[in-house]
XYZ file of C-alpha atoms in Angstrom:
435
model
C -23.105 126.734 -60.589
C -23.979 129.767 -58.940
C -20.482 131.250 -59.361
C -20.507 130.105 -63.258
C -23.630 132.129 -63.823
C -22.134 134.971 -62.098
C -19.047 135.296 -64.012
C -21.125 134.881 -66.962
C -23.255 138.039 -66.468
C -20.198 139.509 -65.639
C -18.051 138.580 -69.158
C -21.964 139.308 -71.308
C -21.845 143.311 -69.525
C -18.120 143.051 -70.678
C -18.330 141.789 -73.882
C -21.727 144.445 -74.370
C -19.409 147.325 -73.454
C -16.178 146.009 -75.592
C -19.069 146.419 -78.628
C -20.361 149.130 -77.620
C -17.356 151.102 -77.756
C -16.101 149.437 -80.815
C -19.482 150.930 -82.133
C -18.481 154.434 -80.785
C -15.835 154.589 -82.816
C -16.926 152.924 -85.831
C -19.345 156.392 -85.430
C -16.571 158.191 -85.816
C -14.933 156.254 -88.812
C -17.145 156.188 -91.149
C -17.950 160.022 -91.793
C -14.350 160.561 -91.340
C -12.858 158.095 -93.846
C -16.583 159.587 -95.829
C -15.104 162.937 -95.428
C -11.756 162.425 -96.856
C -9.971 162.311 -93.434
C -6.652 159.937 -92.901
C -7.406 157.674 -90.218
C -4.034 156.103 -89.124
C -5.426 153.919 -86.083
C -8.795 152.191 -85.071
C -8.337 150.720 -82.096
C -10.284 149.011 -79.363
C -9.355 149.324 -75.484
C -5.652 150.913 -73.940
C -2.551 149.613 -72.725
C -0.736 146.109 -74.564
C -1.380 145.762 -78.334
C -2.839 141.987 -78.732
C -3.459 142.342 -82.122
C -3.611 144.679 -85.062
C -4.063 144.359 -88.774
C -3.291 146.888 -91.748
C -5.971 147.519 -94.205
C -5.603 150.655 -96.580
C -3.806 153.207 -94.555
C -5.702 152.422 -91.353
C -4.493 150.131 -88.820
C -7.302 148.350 -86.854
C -6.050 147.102 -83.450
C -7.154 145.482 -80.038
C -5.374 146.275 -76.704
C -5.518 144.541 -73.323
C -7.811 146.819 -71.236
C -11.638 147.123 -73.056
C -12.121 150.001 -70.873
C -12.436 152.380 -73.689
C -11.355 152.935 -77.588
C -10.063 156.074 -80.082
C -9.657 156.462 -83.811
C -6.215 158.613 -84.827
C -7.344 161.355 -87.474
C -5.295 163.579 -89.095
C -5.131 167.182 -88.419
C -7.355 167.487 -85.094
C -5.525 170.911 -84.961
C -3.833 173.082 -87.576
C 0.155 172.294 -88.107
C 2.382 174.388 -86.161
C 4.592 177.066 -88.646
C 8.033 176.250 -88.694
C 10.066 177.555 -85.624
C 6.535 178.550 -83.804
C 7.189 177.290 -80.173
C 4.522 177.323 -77.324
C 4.701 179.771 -74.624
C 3.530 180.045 -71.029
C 3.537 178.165 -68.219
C 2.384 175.129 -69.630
C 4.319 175.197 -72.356
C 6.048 172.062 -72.500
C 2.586 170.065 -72.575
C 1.490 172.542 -75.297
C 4.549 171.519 -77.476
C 3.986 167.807 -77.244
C 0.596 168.320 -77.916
C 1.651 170.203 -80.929
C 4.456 168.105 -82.187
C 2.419 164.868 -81.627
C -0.496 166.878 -83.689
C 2.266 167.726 -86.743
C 2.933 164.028 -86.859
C -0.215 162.660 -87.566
C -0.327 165.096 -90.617
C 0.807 162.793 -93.701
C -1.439 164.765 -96.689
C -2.197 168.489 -95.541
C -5.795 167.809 -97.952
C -6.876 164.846 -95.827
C -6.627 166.597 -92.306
C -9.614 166.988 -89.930
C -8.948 171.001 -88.935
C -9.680 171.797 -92.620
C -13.144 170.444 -92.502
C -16.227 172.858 -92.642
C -17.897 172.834 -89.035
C -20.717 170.830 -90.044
C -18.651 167.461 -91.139
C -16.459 168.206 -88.086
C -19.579 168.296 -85.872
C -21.123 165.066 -87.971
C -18.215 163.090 -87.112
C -17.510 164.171 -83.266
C -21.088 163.361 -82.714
C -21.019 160.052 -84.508
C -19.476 158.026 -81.805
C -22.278 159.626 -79.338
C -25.008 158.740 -81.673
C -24.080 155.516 -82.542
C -24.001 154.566 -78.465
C -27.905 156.092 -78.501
C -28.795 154.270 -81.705
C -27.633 151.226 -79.864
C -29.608 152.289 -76.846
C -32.997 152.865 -78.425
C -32.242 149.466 -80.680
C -32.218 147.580 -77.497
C -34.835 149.277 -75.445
C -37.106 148.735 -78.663
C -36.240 144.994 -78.556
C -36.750 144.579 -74.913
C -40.033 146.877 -75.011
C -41.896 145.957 -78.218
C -39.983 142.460 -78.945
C -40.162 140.533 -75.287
C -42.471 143.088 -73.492
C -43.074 144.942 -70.297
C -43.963 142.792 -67.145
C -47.448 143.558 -66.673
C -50.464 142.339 -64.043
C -53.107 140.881 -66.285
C -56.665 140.525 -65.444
C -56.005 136.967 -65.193
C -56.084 135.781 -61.267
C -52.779 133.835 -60.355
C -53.807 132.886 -56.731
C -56.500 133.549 -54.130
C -55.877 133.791 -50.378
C -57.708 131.553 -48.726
C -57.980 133.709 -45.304
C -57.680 137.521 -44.564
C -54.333 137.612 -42.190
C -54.375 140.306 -39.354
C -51.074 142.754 -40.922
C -49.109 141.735 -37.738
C -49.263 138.251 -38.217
C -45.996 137.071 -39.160
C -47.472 133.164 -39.488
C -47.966 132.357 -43.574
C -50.917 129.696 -42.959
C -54.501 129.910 -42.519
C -56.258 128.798 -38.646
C -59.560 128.402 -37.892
C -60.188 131.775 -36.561
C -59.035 133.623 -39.416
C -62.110 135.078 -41.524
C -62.353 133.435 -44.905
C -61.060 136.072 -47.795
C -63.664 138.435 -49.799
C -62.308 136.817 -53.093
C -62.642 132.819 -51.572
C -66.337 133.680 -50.443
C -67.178 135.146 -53.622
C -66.072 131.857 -55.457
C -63.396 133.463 -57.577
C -60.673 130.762 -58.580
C -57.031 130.554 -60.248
C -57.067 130.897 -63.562
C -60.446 133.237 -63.995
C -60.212 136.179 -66.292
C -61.563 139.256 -65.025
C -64.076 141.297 -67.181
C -65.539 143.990 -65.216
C -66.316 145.087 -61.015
C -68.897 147.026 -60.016
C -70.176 147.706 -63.469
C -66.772 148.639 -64.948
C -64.905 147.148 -67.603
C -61.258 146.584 -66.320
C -58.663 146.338 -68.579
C -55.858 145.946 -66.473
C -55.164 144.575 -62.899
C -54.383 148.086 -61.379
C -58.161 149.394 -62.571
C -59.675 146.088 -61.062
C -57.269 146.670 -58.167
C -58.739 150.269 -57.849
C -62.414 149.742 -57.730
C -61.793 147.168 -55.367
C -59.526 149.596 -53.095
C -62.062 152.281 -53.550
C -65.158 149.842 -52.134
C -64.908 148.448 -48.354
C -67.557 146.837 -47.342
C -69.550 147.480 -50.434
C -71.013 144.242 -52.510
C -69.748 144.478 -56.335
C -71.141 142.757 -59.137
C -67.495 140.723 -60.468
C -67.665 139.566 -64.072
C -64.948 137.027 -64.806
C -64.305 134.429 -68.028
C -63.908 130.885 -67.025
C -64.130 128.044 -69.009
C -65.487 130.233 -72.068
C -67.949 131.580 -70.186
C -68.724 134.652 -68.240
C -69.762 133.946 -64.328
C -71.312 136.822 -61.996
C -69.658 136.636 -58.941
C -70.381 138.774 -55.536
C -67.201 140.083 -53.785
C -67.485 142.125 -50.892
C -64.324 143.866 -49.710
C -63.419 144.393 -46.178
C -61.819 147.019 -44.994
C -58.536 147.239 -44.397
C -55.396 149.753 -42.753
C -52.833 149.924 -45.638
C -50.158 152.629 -46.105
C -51.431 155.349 -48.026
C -49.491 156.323 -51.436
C -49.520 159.539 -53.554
C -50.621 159.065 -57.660
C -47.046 158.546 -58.187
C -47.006 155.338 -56.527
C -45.047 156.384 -53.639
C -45.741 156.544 -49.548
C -47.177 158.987 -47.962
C -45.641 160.074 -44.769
C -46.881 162.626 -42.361
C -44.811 165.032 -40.731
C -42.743 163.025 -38.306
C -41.868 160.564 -41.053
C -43.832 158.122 -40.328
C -46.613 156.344 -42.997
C -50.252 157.447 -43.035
C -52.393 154.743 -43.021
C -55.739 154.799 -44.942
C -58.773 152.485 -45.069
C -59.212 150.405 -47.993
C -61.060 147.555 -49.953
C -59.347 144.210 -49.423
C -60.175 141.167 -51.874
C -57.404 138.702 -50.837
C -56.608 137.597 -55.267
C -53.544 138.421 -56.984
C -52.613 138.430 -60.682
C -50.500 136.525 -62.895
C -47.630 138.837 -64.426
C -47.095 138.469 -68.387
C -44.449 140.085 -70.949
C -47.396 142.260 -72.614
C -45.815 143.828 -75.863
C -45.436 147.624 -75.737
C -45.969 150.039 -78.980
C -42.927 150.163 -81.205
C -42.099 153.993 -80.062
C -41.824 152.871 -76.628
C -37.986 152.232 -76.929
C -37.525 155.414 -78.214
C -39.204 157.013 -75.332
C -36.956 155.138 -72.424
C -33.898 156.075 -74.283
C -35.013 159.842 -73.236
C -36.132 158.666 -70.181
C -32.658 157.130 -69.483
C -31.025 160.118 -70.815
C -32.605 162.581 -68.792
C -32.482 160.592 -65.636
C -28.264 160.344 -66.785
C -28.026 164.036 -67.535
C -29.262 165.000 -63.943
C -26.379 162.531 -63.049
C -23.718 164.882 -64.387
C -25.220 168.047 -63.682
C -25.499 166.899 -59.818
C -22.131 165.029 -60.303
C -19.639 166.588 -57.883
C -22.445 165.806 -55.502
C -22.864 162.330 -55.940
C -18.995 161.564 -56.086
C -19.272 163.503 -52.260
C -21.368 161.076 -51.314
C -19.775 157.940 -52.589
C -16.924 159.275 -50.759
C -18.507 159.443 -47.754
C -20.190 156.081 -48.041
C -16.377 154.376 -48.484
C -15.877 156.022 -44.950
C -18.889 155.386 -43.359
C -19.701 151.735 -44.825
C -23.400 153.641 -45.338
C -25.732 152.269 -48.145
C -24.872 153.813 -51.283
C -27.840 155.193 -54.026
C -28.551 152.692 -56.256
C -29.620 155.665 -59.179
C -26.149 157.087 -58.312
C -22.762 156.630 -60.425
C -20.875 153.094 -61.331
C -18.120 152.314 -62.540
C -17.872 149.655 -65.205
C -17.049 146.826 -62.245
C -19.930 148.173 -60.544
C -22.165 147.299 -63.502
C -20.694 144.258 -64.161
C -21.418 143.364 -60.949
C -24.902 143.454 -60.861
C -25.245 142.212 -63.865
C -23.373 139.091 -62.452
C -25.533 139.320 -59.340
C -28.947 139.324 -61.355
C -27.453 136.216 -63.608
C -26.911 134.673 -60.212
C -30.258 134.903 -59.500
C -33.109 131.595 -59.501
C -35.766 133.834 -61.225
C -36.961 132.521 -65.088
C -33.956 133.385 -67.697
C -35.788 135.938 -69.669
C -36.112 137.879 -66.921
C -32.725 138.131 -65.989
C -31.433 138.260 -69.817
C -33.999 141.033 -70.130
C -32.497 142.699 -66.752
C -28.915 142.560 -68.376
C -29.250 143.682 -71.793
C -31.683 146.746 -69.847
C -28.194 147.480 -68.429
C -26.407 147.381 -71.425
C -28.762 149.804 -72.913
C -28.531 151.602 -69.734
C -24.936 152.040 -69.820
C -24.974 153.013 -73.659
C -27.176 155.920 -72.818
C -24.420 156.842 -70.594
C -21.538 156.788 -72.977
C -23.766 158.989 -74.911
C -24.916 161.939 -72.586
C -21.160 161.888 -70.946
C -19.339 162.117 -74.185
C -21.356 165.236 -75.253
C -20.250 166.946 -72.165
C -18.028 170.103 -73.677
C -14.790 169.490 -72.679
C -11.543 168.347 -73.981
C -11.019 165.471 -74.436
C -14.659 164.198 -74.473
C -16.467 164.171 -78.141
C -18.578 167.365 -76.522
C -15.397 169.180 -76.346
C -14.393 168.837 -80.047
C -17.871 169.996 -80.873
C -17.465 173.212 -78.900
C -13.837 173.577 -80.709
C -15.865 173.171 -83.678
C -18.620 175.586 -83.072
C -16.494 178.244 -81.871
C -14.152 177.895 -85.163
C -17.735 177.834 -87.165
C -18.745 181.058 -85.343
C -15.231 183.353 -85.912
C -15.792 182.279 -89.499
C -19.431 183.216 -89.529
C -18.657 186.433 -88.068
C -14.938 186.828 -90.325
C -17.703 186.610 -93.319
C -20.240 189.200 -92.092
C -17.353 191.711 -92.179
C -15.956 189.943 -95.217
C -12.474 190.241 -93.638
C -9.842 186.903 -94.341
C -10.938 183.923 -92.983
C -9.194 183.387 -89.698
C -6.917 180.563 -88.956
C -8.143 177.936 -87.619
C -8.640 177.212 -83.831
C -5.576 175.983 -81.917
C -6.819 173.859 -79.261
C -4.001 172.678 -78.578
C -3.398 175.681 -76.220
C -6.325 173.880 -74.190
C -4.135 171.091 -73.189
C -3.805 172.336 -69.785
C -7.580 172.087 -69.272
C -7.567 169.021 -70.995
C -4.970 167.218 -68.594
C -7.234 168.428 -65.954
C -10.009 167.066 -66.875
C -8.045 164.124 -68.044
C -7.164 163.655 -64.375
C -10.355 164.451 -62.862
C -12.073 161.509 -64.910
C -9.487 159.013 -63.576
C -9.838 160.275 -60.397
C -13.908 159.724 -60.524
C -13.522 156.487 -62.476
C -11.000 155.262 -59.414
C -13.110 156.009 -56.560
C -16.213 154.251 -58.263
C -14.251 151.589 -58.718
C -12.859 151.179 -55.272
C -16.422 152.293 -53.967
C -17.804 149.269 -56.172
C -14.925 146.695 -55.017
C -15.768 147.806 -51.286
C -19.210 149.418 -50.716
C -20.842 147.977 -54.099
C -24.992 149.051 -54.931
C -26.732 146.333 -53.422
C -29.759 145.428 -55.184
C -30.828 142.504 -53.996
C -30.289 143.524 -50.211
C-alpha cells in the first residue's frame, strides 16, 4: 500500500508538471496565433511522437519524455538573402540555424521577426506568466480555500506532570510535580479567552504571556461548556533554548544554544486549517519567487555543492536545486506518509505551485534559448529602432540572433549538464525530508 501511494504522488507531480508546461506554451500560442504568427507545431514533451493531430495549419502533438514542451513560430529571425552564408568559426552551426530558420518561413506577413517589440515581448513572456498565473491560482486555493495550519486557542491536551528535560521516559511517576496547567484545572477541549488580563487571539500570544511569567499567578479566562471559567495557572520556570524574533536559535559564540528561563504551563493546542485573506496567494507567489531568484543568482554555487555532496555522501540543502525526479520524489515520499490526506494533498499541490514559480523565474533568465533570452533579442531590436528613429535614419534590419547560436549551444549544454547532475544527485544523495 505504501508503495501504491508513493508512486501515486509521484505520477500527480508528473502529471502537474506535463500541465504545467502544456500551459507554458499555450502562453505562448495564443498571442502568437492573436498576433498573426504561423504556428506550425504545438507540442508537449521531446523525443518519440505518440500522437499528433492537424487542426488549421498547426499541428498539436505529444512526445514520450514530459520533461519539457515548444511551439514552432515562424520567422524567430529574419530570412537569410539569397547566397548570404555564415562566417566564422562557428559557422557551420550558424548556417543550420539559419537554414532551419528559412524553413519555417511559409508567408513572409505571418513571421514572428516582423512583429513590433511589444507583441514580441507579450508573447515570449506568455509562457512565463502563464506558469505564475498557475502559481498564484494554486497558492490562493491552498491559502484562502483549505487554509494555513494554525494553533488555535483551543487546548488539544494537557500534561499531566512537568518532566525534568533529560528524562527520556514518556510517563508520569509519583515524584514528578503535577503540571501548572493540570493544577490550575484547565482541560481538553477549553477555549482560551484571555491570561493575565490579556485577550489572546492566537496560541503564540497565550504562549507568550505564559513564557514571559515564571512563577507568577495569572488570572486564565477560558470558554467551556458556553461559559467562561477563571482559572489560576502559575508557571514554573523552566531552561529552554533561547530563540531570536525570527523564530530561530540562539547560539553563543562556540555554537552552542543559550538557554533562557521561561514560563512553563505543560497545555498544547489543537492545530486547524484557519482560512487566510484572498491576497495571501498572491503574496507567497513573491515569496517563492524571490526565495527561487536567489537560487539562480547563487546557482554555480549550489551546483558546487551538490557536487560535492555526490562525493562526500554529505546531507544535501533541502532549499537547494532539484531536478524534476527529485521533486517527484518527495512528493511520493509525503504521499507515503500516515498523516490526514489533506495535509499531504495540500503538501503536493504546494510543490506543484512551487515548481511553477520555478519554470517562471528560470525562463526569464536572458539567455538563448530560455523565453528571457528572446526578450533581450527583442529589447535590443526595440532599442536600435528607437534610436534609428531619433536620428530618423532607415529602420535597421532586424536582429540576427542567429549569430548567437554559439552561446546558445553553450548554454544549451550547460542546462543539461545541471539538469544531469541533479538528477544523479537526486537518484543517489536525494533531499531527505523526513530524515
Amino acid at each position: 500500500m505504501e508503495m501504491m501511494l508513493y508512486i501515486g504522488g509521484l505520477l500527480f507531480m508528473l502529471v502537474g508538471l506535463a500541465v504545467s508546461i502544456a500551459l507554458h506554451e499555450v502562453g505562448h500560442l495564443v498571442p502568437a496565433k492573436l498576433f498573426g504568427v504561423h504556428v506550425g507545431q504545438y507540442m508537449i514533451g521531446f523525443g518519440p511522437r505518440l500522437w499528433s493531430r492537424r487542426w488549421g495549419s498547426t499541428e498539436y502533438g505529444v512526445k514520450a519524455l514530459p520533461l519539457g514542451g515548444y511551439i514552432s513560430m515562424a520567422g524567430m529571425y529574419p530570412a537569410t538573402a539569397d547566397g548570404e552564408k555564415a562566417t566564422g568559426m562557428f559557422r557551420t552551426l550558424v548556417q543550420d540555424a539559419r537554414d532551419a530558420n528559412n524553413e519555417t518561413i511559409v508567408d513572409d506577413n505571418r513571421v514572428f521577426y516582423r512583429l513590433s517589440t511589444l507583441k514580441r515581448i507579450i508573447i515570449m513572456l506568455g509562457g512565463p506568466i502563464m506558469n505564475l498565473v498557475l502559481a498564484v491560482v494554486i497558492f490562493t486555493v491552498l491559502l484562502s480555500g483549505v487554509g494555513l495550519q494554525q494553533a488555535t486557542t483551543t487546548v488539544s491536551a494537557v500534561a499531566e506532570c512537568v518532566l525534568p528535560a533529560t528524562s527520556r521516559s514518556q510517563t508520569c511517576s509519583a515524584d514528578d510535580p503535577v503540571s501548572p496547567a493540570a493544577q490550575a484545572g484547565l482541560l481538553p477541549g477549553d477555549t482560551i479567552i484571555s491570561v493575565g488580563g490579556e485577550p489572546v487571539a492566537t496560541f503564540a500570544e497565550a504562549s507568550s504571556i505564559v513564557q514571559r511569567s515564571p512563577d507568577a499567578a495569572l488570572a486564565l479566562v477560558v470558554e467551556r461548556g458556553g461559559e467562561q471559567l477563571t482559572l489560576t495557572l502559575t508557571p514554573i520556570a523552566a531552561q529552554r533554548p533561547a530563540v531570536d524574533a525570527d523564530g530561530l536559535a540562539v547560539v553563543d559564540d562556540n555554537g552552542d544554544p543559550v538557554m533562557a528561563t521561561v514560563g512553563y504551563a505543560g497545555m498544547t493546542s489543537q492545530v486547524e486549517y484557519v482560512r487566510q485573506p484572498i491576497l495571501s496567494g498572491s503574496q507567497m507567489a513573491w515569496e517563492n519567487a524571490v526565495a527561487v531568484g536567489q537560487i539562480v543568482v547563487t546557482l554555480p554555487q549550489r551546483l558546487w555543492d551538490v557536487g560535492a555532496s555526490l562525493v562526500t555522501g554529505g546531507e544535501r540543502d533541502p532549499n537547494g536545486p532539484l531536478s524534476v525526479v527529485g521533486v517527484g520524489r518527495i512528493a511520493g515520499e509525503v504521499a507515503a506518509t500516515d498523516a490526514p490526506v489533506l495535509n499531504r494533498f495540500v503538501v503536493m499541490l504546494g510543490l506543484l505551485g512551487s515548481l511553477n514559480i520555478a519554470l517562471f523565474v528560470f525562463n526569464l533568465i536572458p539567455l538563448l534559448p530560455l523565453d528571457g533570452g528572446h526578450i533581450a533579442v527583442a529589447l535590443w531590436d526595440g532599442v536600435r529602432r528607437a534610436w534609428a528613429t531619433l536620428r530618423r535614419a532607415p529602420a535597421p534590419r532586424p536582429v540576427d540572433a542567429t549569430k548567437l547560436v554559439p552561446i546558445t549551444v553553450v548554454v544549451a549544454v550547460a542546462l543539461v549538464a545541471m539538469g544531469g547532475l541533479l538528477l544523479i544527485a537526486d537518484l543517489i544523495n536525494p533531499v531527505r525530508i523526513f530524515g
